PDB file of C-alpha atoms in Angstrom:
ATOM      1  CA  MET A   1      75.536  39.915 -32.159  1.00 36.00           C
ATOM      2  CA  MET A   2      74.207  36.371 -32.129  1.00 38.00           C
ATOM      3  CA  VAL A   3      72.286  36.754 -28.870  1.00 36.00           C
ATOM      4  CA  LEU A   4      70.459  39.799 -30.164  1.00 34.00           C
ATOM      5  CA  SER A   5      69.610  38.108 -33.439  1.00 36.00           C
ATOM      6  CA  LEU A   6      68.194  35.060 -31.704  1.00 34.00           C
ATOM      7  CA  THR A   7      66.117  37.189 -29.356  1.00 34.00           C
ATOM      8  CA  LEU A   8      64.715  39.338 -32.103  1.00 35.00           C
ATOM      9  CA  GLY A   9      64.146  36.256 -34.207  1.00 40.00           C
ATOM     10  CA  ASN A  10      61.159  35.399 -32.044  1.00 41.00           C
ATOM     11  CA  VAL A  11      59.349  38.518 -33.238  1.00 40.00           C
ATOM     12  CA  GLU A  12      56.945  38.220 -36.163  1.00 43.00           C
ATOM     13  CA  PRO A  13      58.938  39.648 -39.107  1.00 43.00           C
ATOM     14  CA  THR A  14      57.603  42.584 -41.098  1.00 44.00           C
ATOM     15  CA  TRP A  15      58.329  43.301 -44.719  1.00 40.00           C
ATOM     16  CA  ALA A  16      61.439  45.475 -44.909  1.00 47.00           C
ATOM     17  CA  ILE A  17      61.070  48.756 -43.038  1.00 49.00           C
ATOM     18  CA  ASP A  18      57.769  50.374 -42.067  1.00 54.00           C
ATOM     19  CA  GLN A  19      56.230  51.440 -45.363  1.00 55.00           C
ATOM     20  CA  GLY A  20      54.744  54.486 -43.640  1.00 56.00           C
ATOM     21  CA  GLU A  21      58.163  56.075 -43.237  1.00 60.00           C
ATOM     22  CA  GLN A  22      59.538  58.629 -45.631  1.00 77.00           C
ATOM     23  CA  ALA A  23      61.696  57.237 -48.447  1.00 79.00           C
ATOM     24  CA  GLU A  24      64.755  59.135 -47.213  1.00 82.00           C
ATOM     25  CA  GLN A  25      64.368  57.733 -43.714  1.00 85.00           C
ATOM     26  CA  ARG A  26      63.898  54.210 -45.070  1.00 85.00           C
ATOM     27  CA  ASP A  27      67.065  54.563 -47.125  1.00 88.00           C
ATOM     28  CA  GLN A  28      68.963  55.743 -44.035  1.00 91.00           C
ATOM     29  CA  LYS A  29      67.710  52.800 -42.018  1.00 92.00           C
ATOM     30  CA  THR A  30      68.522  50.337 -44.779  1.00 91.00           C
ATOM     31  CA  SER A  31      72.102  51.611 -44.984  1.00 92.00           C
ATOM     32  CA  LEU A  32      72.556  51.633 -41.221  1.00 93.00           C
ATOM     33  CA  ILE A  33      71.064  48.155 -40.812  1.00 93.00           C
ATOM     34  CA  ASP A  34      73.333  46.745 -43.529  1.00 91.00           C
ATOM     35  CA  ARG A  35      76.329  48.197 -41.687  1.00 92.00           C
ATOM     36  CA  LEU A  36      75.039  46.951 -38.349  1.00 91.00           C
ATOM     37  CA  LEU A  37      74.596  43.412 -39.660  1.00 89.00           C
ATOM     38  CA  GLU A  38      78.213  43.457 -40.762  1.00 89.00           C
ATOM     39  CA  LEU A  39      79.546  44.851 -37.472  1.00 90.00           C
ATOM     40  CA  ASN A  40      77.532  42.734 -35.029  1.00 87.00           C
ATOM     41  CA  GLY A  41      78.163  39.491 -36.908  1.00 84.00           C
ATOM     42  CA  VAL A  42      74.570  38.692 -37.840  1.00 84.00           C
ATOM     43  CA  ARG A  43      75.578  38.796 -41.505  1.00 86.00           C
ATOM     44  CA  TYR A  44      77.845  35.832 -40.716  1.00 86.00           C
ATOM     45  CA  VAL A  45      75.223  33.898 -38.793  1.00 83.00           C
ATOM     46  CA  ASN A  46      75.928  30.835 -40.948  1.00 87.00           C
ATOM     47  CA  GLU A  47      79.497  30.651 -39.654  1.00 88.00           C
ATOM     48  CA  GLU A  48      78.430  31.143 -36.044  1.00 81.00           C
ATOM     49  CA  MET A  49      75.676  28.545 -36.272  1.00 84.00           C
ATOM     50  CA  ALA A  50      78.006  26.076 -37.989  1.00 88.00           C
ATOM     51  CA  ASN A  51      80.626  26.567 -35.271  1.00 86.00           C
ATOM     52  CA  GLN A  52      78.070  25.973 -32.523  1.00 81.00           C
ATOM     53  CA  TYR A  53      76.641  22.934 -34.305  1.00 82.00           C
ATOM     54  CA  THR A  54      80.105  21.430 -34.787  1.00 88.00           C
ATOM     55  CA  GLU A  55      81.198  22.025 -31.194  1.00 84.00           C
ATOM     56  CA  ASN A  56      77.961  20.587 -29.804  1.00 79.00           C
ATOM     57  CA  LEU A  57      78.465  17.523 -31.982  1.00 82.00           C
ATOM     58  CA  ARG A  58      82.084  17.244 -30.817  1.00 84.00           C
ATOM     59  CA  THR A  59      80.962  17.404 -27.177  1.00 82.00           C
ATOM     60  CA  ARG A  60      78.324  14.712 -27.638  1.00 74.00           C
ATOM     61  CA  LEU A  61      80.706  12.357 -29.436  1.00 80.00           C
ATOM     62  CA  LEU A  62      83.489  12.799 -26.886  1.00 82.00           C
ATOM     63  CA  ARG A  63      81.090  12.134 -24.015  1.00 75.00           C
ATOM     64  CA  SER A  64      79.992   8.966 -25.780  1.00 72.00           C
ATOM     65  CA  GLY A  65      83.588   7.832 -26.135  1.00 79.00           C
ATOM     66  CA  VAL A  66      83.562   8.217 -29.934  1.00 79.00           C
ATOM     67  CA  GLU A  67      86.811   9.532 -31.415  1.00 81.00           C
ATOM     68  CA  VAL A  68      87.027  10.799 -34.988  1.00 81.00           C
ATOM     69  CA  ASP A  69      89.703  12.638 -36.940  1.00 82.00           C
ATOM     70  CA  ASP A  70      89.642  16.466 -37.025  1.00 87.00           C
ATOM     71  CA  THR A  71      88.912  16.192 -40.739  1.00 90.00           C
ATOM     72  CA  PHE A  72      85.447  14.991 -39.782  1.00 88.00           C
ATOM     73  CA  TYR A  73      84.717  18.180 -37.828  1.00 88.00           C
ATOM     74  CA  ARG A  74      86.180  20.425 -40.528  1.00 89.00           C
ATOM     75  CA  ILE A  75      83.839  18.887 -43.067  1.00 91.00           C
ATOM     76  CA  VAL A  76      80.861  19.221 -40.704  1.00 89.00           C
ATOM     77  CA  GLN A  77      81.660  22.880 -40.048  1.00 89.00           C
ATOM     78  CA  SER A  78      82.265  23.717 -43.703  1.00 91.00           C
ATOM     79  CA  GLU A  79      79.207  21.956 -45.103  1.00 92.00           C
ATOM     80  CA  THR A  80      76.887  23.236 -42.381  1.00 89.00           C
ATOM     81  CA  SER A  81      78.064  26.807 -42.969  1.00 90.00           C
ATOM     82  CA  ARG A  82      77.640  26.444 -46.733  1.00 93.00           C
ATOM     83  CA  VAL A  83      74.125  25.027 -46.530  1.00 90.00           C
ATOM     84  CA  ILE A  84      72.953  27.714 -44.094  1.00 89.00           C
ATOM     85  CA  TYR A  85      74.466  30.459 -46.245  1.00 90.00           C
ATOM     86  CA  GLU A  86      73.021  29.196 -49.530  1.00 91.00           C
ATOM     87  CA  THR A  87      69.557  28.451 -48.204  1.00 89.00           C
ATOM     88  CA  TYR A  88      69.175  31.399 -45.828  1.00 87.00           C
ATOM     89  CA  VAL A  89      71.825  34.152 -45.616  1.00 88.00           C
ATOM     90  CA  SER A  90      72.098  34.686 -49.366  1.00 88.00           C
ATOM     91  CA  THR A  91      68.336  34.855 -49.897  1.00 88.00           C
ATOM     92  CA  ASP A  92      65.874  37.732 -49.868  1.00 87.00           C
ATOM     93  CA  ASP A  93      64.296  36.230 -46.759  1.00 87.00           C
ATOM     94  CA  PHE A  94      67.369  37.110 -44.706  1.00 87.00           C
ATOM     95  CA  GLU A  95      67.234  40.750 -45.813  1.00 87.00           C
ATOM     96  CA  ARG A  96      63.489  40.922 -45.299  1.00 88.00           C
ATOM     97  CA  ILE A  97      63.594  39.471 -41.811  1.00 89.00           C
ATOM     98  CA  TYR A  98      66.474  41.498 -40.401  1.00 89.00           C
ATOM     99  CA  HIS A  99      65.671  44.757 -42.141  1.00 91.00           C
ATOM    100  CA  GLY A 100      62.130  44.417 -40.881  1.00 90.00           C
ATOM    101  CA  LEU A 101      63.127  43.517 -37.317  1.00 91.00           C
ATOM    102  CA  TYR A 102      65.790  46.164 -36.819  1.00 92.00           C
ATOM    103  CA  GLY A 103      63.889  48.761 -38.793  1.00 91.00           C
ATOM    104  CA  HIS A 104      60.762  48.242 -36.716  1.00 90.00           C
ATOM    105  CA  ALA A 105      62.583  48.177 -33.364  1.00 92.00           C
ATOM    106  CA  PHE A 106      64.995  51.109 -33.776  1.00 93.00           C
ATOM    107  CA  SER A 107      64.931  54.678 -35.019  1.00 93.00           C
ATOM    108  CA  VAL A 108      67.572  56.158 -37.322  1.00 93.00           C
ATOM    109  CA  GLU A 109      69.253  57.809 -34.332  1.00 95.00           C
ATOM    110  CA  GLU A 110      69.284  54.560 -32.345  1.00 94.00           C
ATOM    111  CA  LEU A 111      70.669  52.611 -35.284  1.00 94.00           C
ATOM    112  CA  SER A 112      73.438  55.208 -35.608  1.00 95.00           C
ATOM    113  CA  GLU A 113      74.300  54.737 -31.931  1.00 95.00           C
ATOM    114  CA  LEU A 114      74.352  50.954 -32.341  1.00 94.00           C
ATOM    115  CA  VAL A 115      76.688  51.215 -35.321  1.00 95.00           C
ATOM    116  CA  ALA A 116      78.980  53.510 -33.331  1.00 95.00           C
ATOM    117  CA  PHE A 117      78.998  51.061 -30.410  1.00 95.00           C
ATOM    118  CA  TYR A 118      79.875  48.051 -32.557  1.00 93.00           C
ATOM    119  CA  GLN A 119      82.657  50.041 -34.186  1.00 94.00           C
ATOM    120  CA  SER A 120      84.194  50.662 -30.753  1.00 95.00           C
ATOM    121  CA  PRO A 121      86.759  48.286 -29.169  1.00 94.00           C
ATOM    122  CA  LEU A 122      84.192  47.200 -26.575  1.00 95.00           C
ATOM    123  CA  GLY A 123      81.621  46.474 -29.250  1.00 93.00           C
ATOM    124  CA  GLN A 124      84.095  44.408 -31.243  1.00 91.00           C
ATOM    125  CA  LYS A 125      85.070  42.485 -28.089  1.00 93.00           C
ATOM    126  CA  LEU A 126      81.404  41.736 -27.498  1.00 90.00           C
ATOM    127  CA  VAL A 127      81.065  40.382 -31.033  1.00 86.00           C
ATOM    128  CA  SER A 128      84.189  38.222 -30.761  1.00 86.00           C
ATOM    129  CA  THR A 129      83.164  36.646 -27.448  1.00 89.00           C
ATOM    130  CA  SER A 130      79.371  36.475 -27.657  1.00 81.00           C
ATOM    131  CA  GLY A 131      79.286  33.194 -29.611  1.00 72.00           C
ATOM    132  CA  GLN A 132      81.579  31.404 -27.165  1.00 78.00           C
ATOM    133  CA  ILE A 133      79.737  32.859 -24.174  1.00 82.00           C
ATOM    134  CA  ALA A 134      76.364  31.817 -25.583  1.00 73.00           C
ATOM    135  CA  GLN A 135      77.577  28.296 -26.417  1.00 69.00           C
ATOM    136  CA  GLN A 136      79.325  27.622 -23.113  1.00 79.00           C
ATOM    137  CA  GLY A 137      76.503  29.255 -21.191  1.00 77.00           C
ATOM    138  CA  TYR A 138      73.986  26.977 -22.892  1.00 69.00           C
ATOM    139  CA  ILE A 139      76.027  23.830 -22.224  1.00 75.00           C
ATOM    140  CA  GLN A 140      76.749  24.643 -18.580  1.00 79.00           C
ATOM    141  CA  SER A 141      73.220  25.852 -17.871  1.00 74.00           C
ATOM    142  CA  THR A 142      71.788  22.671 -19.396  1.00 74.00           C
ATOM    143  CA  GLU A 143      74.089  20.487 -17.292  1.00 76.00           C
ATOM    144  CA  PHE A 144      73.177  22.416 -14.149  1.00 79.00           C
ATOM    145  CA  ALA A 145      69.455  22.233 -14.909  1.00 76.00           C
ATOM    146  CA  ASN A 146      69.656  18.493 -15.613  1.00 77.00           C
ATOM    147  CA  GLY A 147      71.340  17.972 -12.255  1.00 79.00           C
ATOM    148  CA  LEU A 148      68.307  19.521 -10.575  1.00 82.00           C
ATOM    149  CA  LEU A 149      65.783  17.251 -12.309  1.00 84.00           C
ATOM    150  CA  PRO A 150      65.343  14.827  -9.359  1.00 84.00           C
ATOM    151  CA  SER A 151      64.572  17.742  -7.008  1.00 86.00           C
ATOM    152  CA  ILE A 152      62.320  19.397  -9.587  1.00 84.00           C
ATOM    153  CA  GLN A 153      60.461  16.120 -10.143  1.00 84.00           C
ATOM    154  CA  ALA A 154      59.860  15.650  -6.408  1.00 86.00           C
ATOM    155  CA  ALA A 155      58.492  19.181  -6.084  1.00 88.00           C
ATOM    156  CA  LEU A 156      56.323  18.818  -9.178  1.00 85.00           C
ATOM    157  CA  GLU A 157      54.834  15.535  -7.993  1.00 85.00           C
ATOM    158  CA  ILE A 158      53.513  17.248  -4.864  1.00 89.00           C
ATOM    159  CA  SER A 159      52.309  20.456  -6.521  1.00 88.00           C
ATOM    160  CA  LEU A 160      50.726  18.748  -9.533  1.00 87.00           C
ATOM    161  CA  ALA A 161      48.985  16.167  -7.365  1.00 88.00           C
ATOM    162  CA  GLY A 162      47.412  19.026  -5.410  1.00 89.00           C
ATOM    163  CA  ALA A 163      46.048  20.379  -8.684  1.00 90.00           C
ATOM    164  CA  GLY A 164      44.677  16.994  -9.755  1.00 88.00           C
ATOM    165  CA  PHE A 165      47.490  15.898 -12.092  1.00 87.00           C
ATOM    166  CA  ASP A 166      49.327  12.555 -11.918  1.00 85.00           C
ATOM    167  CA  LEU A 167      52.859  13.139 -13.219  1.00 80.00           C
ATOM    168  CA  LYS A 168      53.629   9.412 -13.355  1.00 79.00           C
ATOM    169  CA  ASN A 169      50.552   8.667 -15.426  1.00 80.00           C
ATOM    170  CA  ILE A 170      51.247  11.566 -17.792  1.00 77.00           C
ATOM    171  CA  ALA A 171      54.832  10.370 -18.232  1.00 75.00           C
ATOM    172  CA  GLN A 172      53.681   6.841 -19.000  1.00 72.00           C
ATOM    173  CA  GLN A 173      51.368   8.208 -21.680  1.00 71.00           C
ATOM    174  CA  ALA A 174      54.264  10.166 -23.186  1.00 66.00           C
ATOM    175  CA  GLY A 175      56.576   7.131 -23.426  1.00 62.00           C
ATOM    176  CA  SER A 176      55.956   3.410 -23.614  1.00 51.00           C
ATOM    177  CA  GLN A 177      58.877   2.365 -21.404  1.00 55.00           C
ATOM    178  CA  THR A 178      57.535   0.314 -18.505  1.00 54.00           C
ATOM    179  CA  THR A 179      59.113  -1.315 -15.480  1.00 60.00           C
ATOM    180  CA  SER A 180      58.753  -5.035 -14.810  1.00 65.00           C
ATOM    181  CA  PRO A 181      57.569  -5.867 -11.274  1.00 72.00           C
ATOM    182  CA  ALA A 182      60.208  -7.325  -8.956  1.00 74.00           C
ATOM    183  CA  PRO A 183      59.928 -11.110  -8.486  1.00 80.00           C
ATOM    184  CA  THR A 184      58.350 -12.530  -5.325  1.00 80.00           C
ATOM    185  CA  VAL A 185      60.331 -14.504  -2.741  1.00 77.00           C
ATOM    186  CA  ASP A 186      58.993 -17.776  -4.130  1.00 82.00           C
ATOM    187  CA  GLN A 187      59.871 -16.744  -7.676  1.00 85.00           C
ATOM    188  CA  VAL A 188      63.404 -15.867  -6.583  1.00 82.00           C
ATOM    189  CA  ALA A 189      63.811 -19.245  -4.906  1.00 84.00           C
ATOM    190  CA  GLY A 190      62.651 -20.944  -8.090  1.00 87.00           C
ATOM    191  CA  MET A 191      65.071 -18.981 -10.274  1.00 86.00           C
ATOM    192  CA  VAL A 192      67.994 -19.735  -7.970  1.00 86.00           C
ATOM    193  CA  LYS A 193      67.123 -23.441  -7.985  1.00 84.00           C
ATOM    194  CA  ASP A 194      66.821 -23.536 -11.783  1.00 87.00           C
ATOM    195  CA  GLN A 195      69.816 -21.376 -12.691  1.00 87.00           C
ATOM    196  CA  CYS A 196      72.413 -21.852  -9.961  1.00 88.00           C
ATOM    197  CA  PRO A 197      74.653 -24.891  -9.370  1.00 78.00           C
ATOM    198  CA  SER A 198      74.700 -26.473  -5.913  1.00 72.00           C
ATOM    199  CA  GLY A 199      77.002 -28.592  -3.770  1.00 52.00           C
ATOM    200  CA  ASP A 200      80.153 -29.937  -5.424  1.00 49.00           C
ATOM    201  CA  LYS A 201      79.009 -28.602  -8.765  1.00 50.00           C
ATOM    202  CA  ARG A 202      78.879 -25.056  -7.368  1.00 52.00           C
ATOM    203  CA  ASP A 203      82.396 -25.373  -5.945  1.00 52.00           C
ATOM    204  CA  SER A 204      83.790 -26.443  -9.308  1.00 47.00           C
ATOM    205  CA  VAL A 205      82.055 -23.574 -11.088  1.00 46.00           C
ATOM    206  CA  GLU A 206      83.397 -21.039  -8.589  1.00 49.00           C
ATOM    207  CA  ASN A 207      86.929 -22.353  -9.086  1.00 44.00           C
ATOM    208  CA  SER A 208      86.715 -22.035 -12.857  1.00 41.00           C
ATOM    209  CA  ILE A 209      84.793 -18.744 -13.217  1.00 44.00           C
ATOM    210  CA  ASN A 210      85.887 -15.638 -11.361  1.00 48.00           C
ATOM    211  CA  SER A 211      82.583 -13.806 -11.871  1.00 65.00           C
ATOM    212  CA  ALA A 212      79.178 -13.623 -10.208  1.00 80.00           C
ATOM    213  CA  LYS A 213      76.350 -15.362 -12.093  1.00 86.00           C
ATOM    214  CA  PRO A 214      73.264 -13.131 -12.398  1.00 90.00           C
ATOM    215  CA  VAL A 215      69.844 -14.620 -11.746  1.00 91.00           C
ATOM    216  CA  TYR A 216      67.666 -11.506 -11.958  1.00 90.00           C
ATOM    217  CA  ARG A 217      68.391  -7.962 -13.128  1.00 90.00           C
ATOM    218  CA  GLY A 218      65.219  -5.972 -13.676  1.00 87.00           C
ATOM    219  CA  GLN A 219      64.605  -2.738 -15.529  1.00 87.00           C
ATOM    220  CA  PRO A 220      65.201   0.472 -13.553  1.00 91.00           C
ATOM    221  CA  ASP A 221      62.449   3.010 -13.017  1.00 88.00           C
ATOM    222  CA  TYR A 222      62.625   5.789 -15.604  1.00 87.00           C
ATOM    223  CA  PRO A 223      62.401   9.181 -13.821  1.00 87.00           C
ATOM    224  CA  TYR A 224      59.092  10.700 -14.887  1.00 82.00           C
ATOM    225  CA  LEU A 225      60.374  14.167 -15.695  1.00 84.00           C
ATOM    226  CA  ALA A 226      63.320  12.818 -17.675  1.00 86.00           C
ATOM    227  CA  ARG A 227      60.888  10.700 -19.694  1.00 82.00           C
ATOM    228  CA  LEU A 228      58.630  13.681 -20.367  1.00 81.00           C
ATOM    229  CA  LEU A 229      61.635  15.713 -21.517  1.00 81.00           C
ATOM    230  CA  GLY A 230      62.838  12.852 -23.720  1.00 80.00           C
ATOM    231  CA  LEU A 231      66.167  12.605 -21.878  1.00 85.00           C
ATOM    232  CA  THR A 232      68.247   9.463 -22.357  1.00 89.00           C
ATOM    233  CA  GLY A 233      71.525   8.467 -20.785  1.00 91.00           C
ATOM    234  CA  TRP A 234      73.476   5.882 -18.826  1.00 94.00           C
ATOM    235  CA  VAL A 235      74.805   5.208 -15.342  1.00 96.00           C
ATOM    236  CA  GLU A 236      77.805   3.034 -14.535  1.00 96.00           C
ATOM    237  CA  VAL A 237      77.423   1.339 -11.154  1.00 96.00           C
ATOM    238  CA  GLY A 238      79.997  -0.508  -9.074  1.00 96.00           C
ATOM    239  CA  PHE A 239      78.986  -3.022  -6.382  1.00 96.00           C
ATOM    240  CA  ASN A 240      79.847  -6.209  -4.541  1.00 95.00           C
ATOM    241  CA  VAL A 241      77.885  -9.459  -4.604  1.00 94.00           C
ATOM    242  CA  THR A 242      77.345 -11.032  -1.181  1.00 93.00           C
ATOM    243  CA  LYS A 243      77.551 -14.736  -0.327  1.00 91.00           C
ATOM    244  CA  ASP A 244      73.770 -15.096  -0.436  1.00 90.00           C
ATOM    245  CA  GLY A 245      73.542 -13.482  -3.891  1.00 91.00           C
ATOM    246  CA  GLY A 246      72.507  -9.981  -2.839  1.00 92.00           C
ATOM    247  CA  THR A 247      74.360  -6.723  -3.552  1.00 94.00           C
ATOM    248  CA  ASP A 248      76.083  -4.174  -1.325  1.00 94.00           C
ATOM    249  CA  ASP A 249      78.573  -1.281  -1.489  1.00 95.00           C
ATOM    250  CA  ILE A 250      76.578   0.089  -4.436  1.00 96.00           C
ATOM    251  CA  HIS A 251      78.019   3.304  -5.857  1.00 96.00           C
ATOM    252  CA  VAL A 252      77.962   5.319  -9.075  1.00 96.00           C
ATOM    253  CA  THR A 253      81.271   5.421 -10.942  1.00 95.00           C
ATOM    254  CA  GLY A 254      80.079   7.501 -13.904  1.00 94.00           C
ATOM    255  CA  SER A 255      76.946   8.860 -15.531  1.00 92.00           C
ATOM    256  CA  ASN A 256      75.681  10.924 -18.431  1.00 88.00           C
ATOM    257  CA  PRO A 257      73.874  13.216 -17.932  1.00 87.00           C
ATOM    258  CA  ASP A 258      75.117  13.790 -14.416  1.00 84.00           C
ATOM    259  CA  VAL A 259      72.803  12.869 -11.493  1.00 87.00           C
ATOM    260  CA  VAL A 260      69.558  12.499 -13.494  1.00 90.00           C
ATOM    261  CA  PHE A 261      69.391   8.681 -13.518  1.00 93.00           C
ATOM    262  CA  ASN A 262      71.704   7.885 -10.580  1.00 93.00           C
ATOM    263  CA  GLU A 263      69.053   7.191  -7.948  1.00 92.00           C
ATOM    264  CA  SER A 264      67.041   4.927 -10.260  1.00 93.00           C
ATOM    265  CA  ALA A 265      70.158   2.977 -11.204  1.00 95.00           C
ATOM    266  CA  ILE A 266      71.195   2.434  -7.584  1.00 96.00           C
ATOM    267  CA  LYS A 267      67.713   1.252  -6.594  1.00 94.00           C
ATOM    268  CA  SER A 268      67.721  -1.147  -9.531  1.00 94.00           C
ATOM    269  CA  VAL A 269      71.051  -2.722  -8.534  1.00 95.00           C
ATOM    270  CA  GLN A 270      69.800  -3.092  -4.952  1.00 94.00           C
ATOM    271  CA  ASP A 271      67.227  -5.585  -6.315  1.00 91.00           C
ATOM    272  CA  TYR A 272      69.716  -7.610  -8.374  1.00 93.00           C
ATOM    273  CA  ILE A 273      69.960 -11.298  -7.508  1.00 92.00           C
ATOM    274  CA  TYR A 274      72.996 -13.513  -8.143  1.00 93.00           C
ATOM    275  CA  CYS A 275      73.755 -17.140  -7.475  1.00 91.00           C
ATOM    276  CA  PRO A 276      74.829 -17.748  -3.864  1.00 90.00           C
ATOM    277  CA  SER A 277      78.546 -18.483  -3.505  1.00 87.00           C
ATOM    278  CA  ARG A 278      81.079 -19.376  -0.854  1.00 84.00           C
ATOM    279  CA  ASN A 279      82.948 -16.035  -0.901  1.00 84.00           C
ATOM    280  CA  GLY A 280      80.765 -13.632  -2.867  1.00 87.00           C
ATOM    281  CA  SER A 281      82.297 -11.445  -5.566  1.00 90.00           C
ATOM    282  CA  GLU A 282      83.767  -7.944  -5.282  1.00 90.00           C
ATOM    283  CA  ASN A 283      84.248  -5.058  -7.689  1.00 91.00           C
ATOM    284  CA  GLN A 284      81.408  -5.858 -10.066  1.00 93.00           C
ATOM    285  CA  LYS A 285      80.486  -3.169 -12.559  1.00 93.00           C
ATOM    286  CA  ILE A 286      77.534  -2.624 -14.882  1.00 95.00           C
ATOM    287  CA  ARG A 287      76.400   0.147 -17.206  1.00 95.00           C
ATOM    288  CA  ILE A 288      72.637   0.738 -17.103  1.00 95.00           C
ATOM    289  CA  ARG A 289      71.172   2.539 -20.104  1.00 93.00           C
ATOM    290  CA  PHE A 290      68.040   4.689 -20.003  1.00 91.00           C
ATOM    291  CA  GLU A 291      66.469   4.839 -23.453  1.00 86.00           C
ATOM    292  CA  MET A 292      62.978   5.687 -24.634  1.00 76.00           C
ATOM    293  CA  SER A 293      60.998   2.862 -26.221  1.00 66.00           C
ATOM    294  CA  GLU A 294      59.390   3.464 -29.586  1.00 53.00           C
TER     295      GLU A 294
END
């Protein structure tokens, strides 16, 4: 079973089976472990890992809006499985690791019981579903955990500050992305004067261009915890531009990952400045990307 193999894989491997055991007992364990590796699917770990790798890649590409032919995924699955098999499963290291792990953890009697279980209908059902359960569980758990990041960050800021740690400062050390300060009132007035048409000229521009003209759109704050975790993503925001060049009716229309960057994106759009106009402009949309700087 994949879950069992991954869990045991964290244990320091020992060479084959305990050398202190009798030769007959070691032979029994070796035979039982070989059978167990066949029944629980660990022997085919290359296929399972390749399937998970391919499906994770498919998920990421689909979420990014990238569409490729199924041939692409078949090649990815096939080549990944082949490389893992040739460089790991078919080597002595594979035998050494799993014989050592199972042999150290289980007695002959326990190995016999495990073999009997995996030969049963329930054991075979567990093998056939464990990969899908593990994969979907990982994806859904990750999405759920990411959705909690804003709440986790708020709690951590308070607790860490009480212990003498500055989460914001630590995050800034971990990534070089910085936020530009918002312009002052005088700076805004200067930008509007320099960049926006006025009087008759403004009327003619509004009649010929059905779009708001941006004057200032600053960088959003990068959530500290997301930066520390190396998370990147995007948020698509819809909004209206008012007559005086401000923004209102700001709302998220899509995001990836969900929730993590939403609040920062909304606050950023609240500070956007556009050229004043006679009627304003409705149904504006922008995609804000959150990416780590090198």
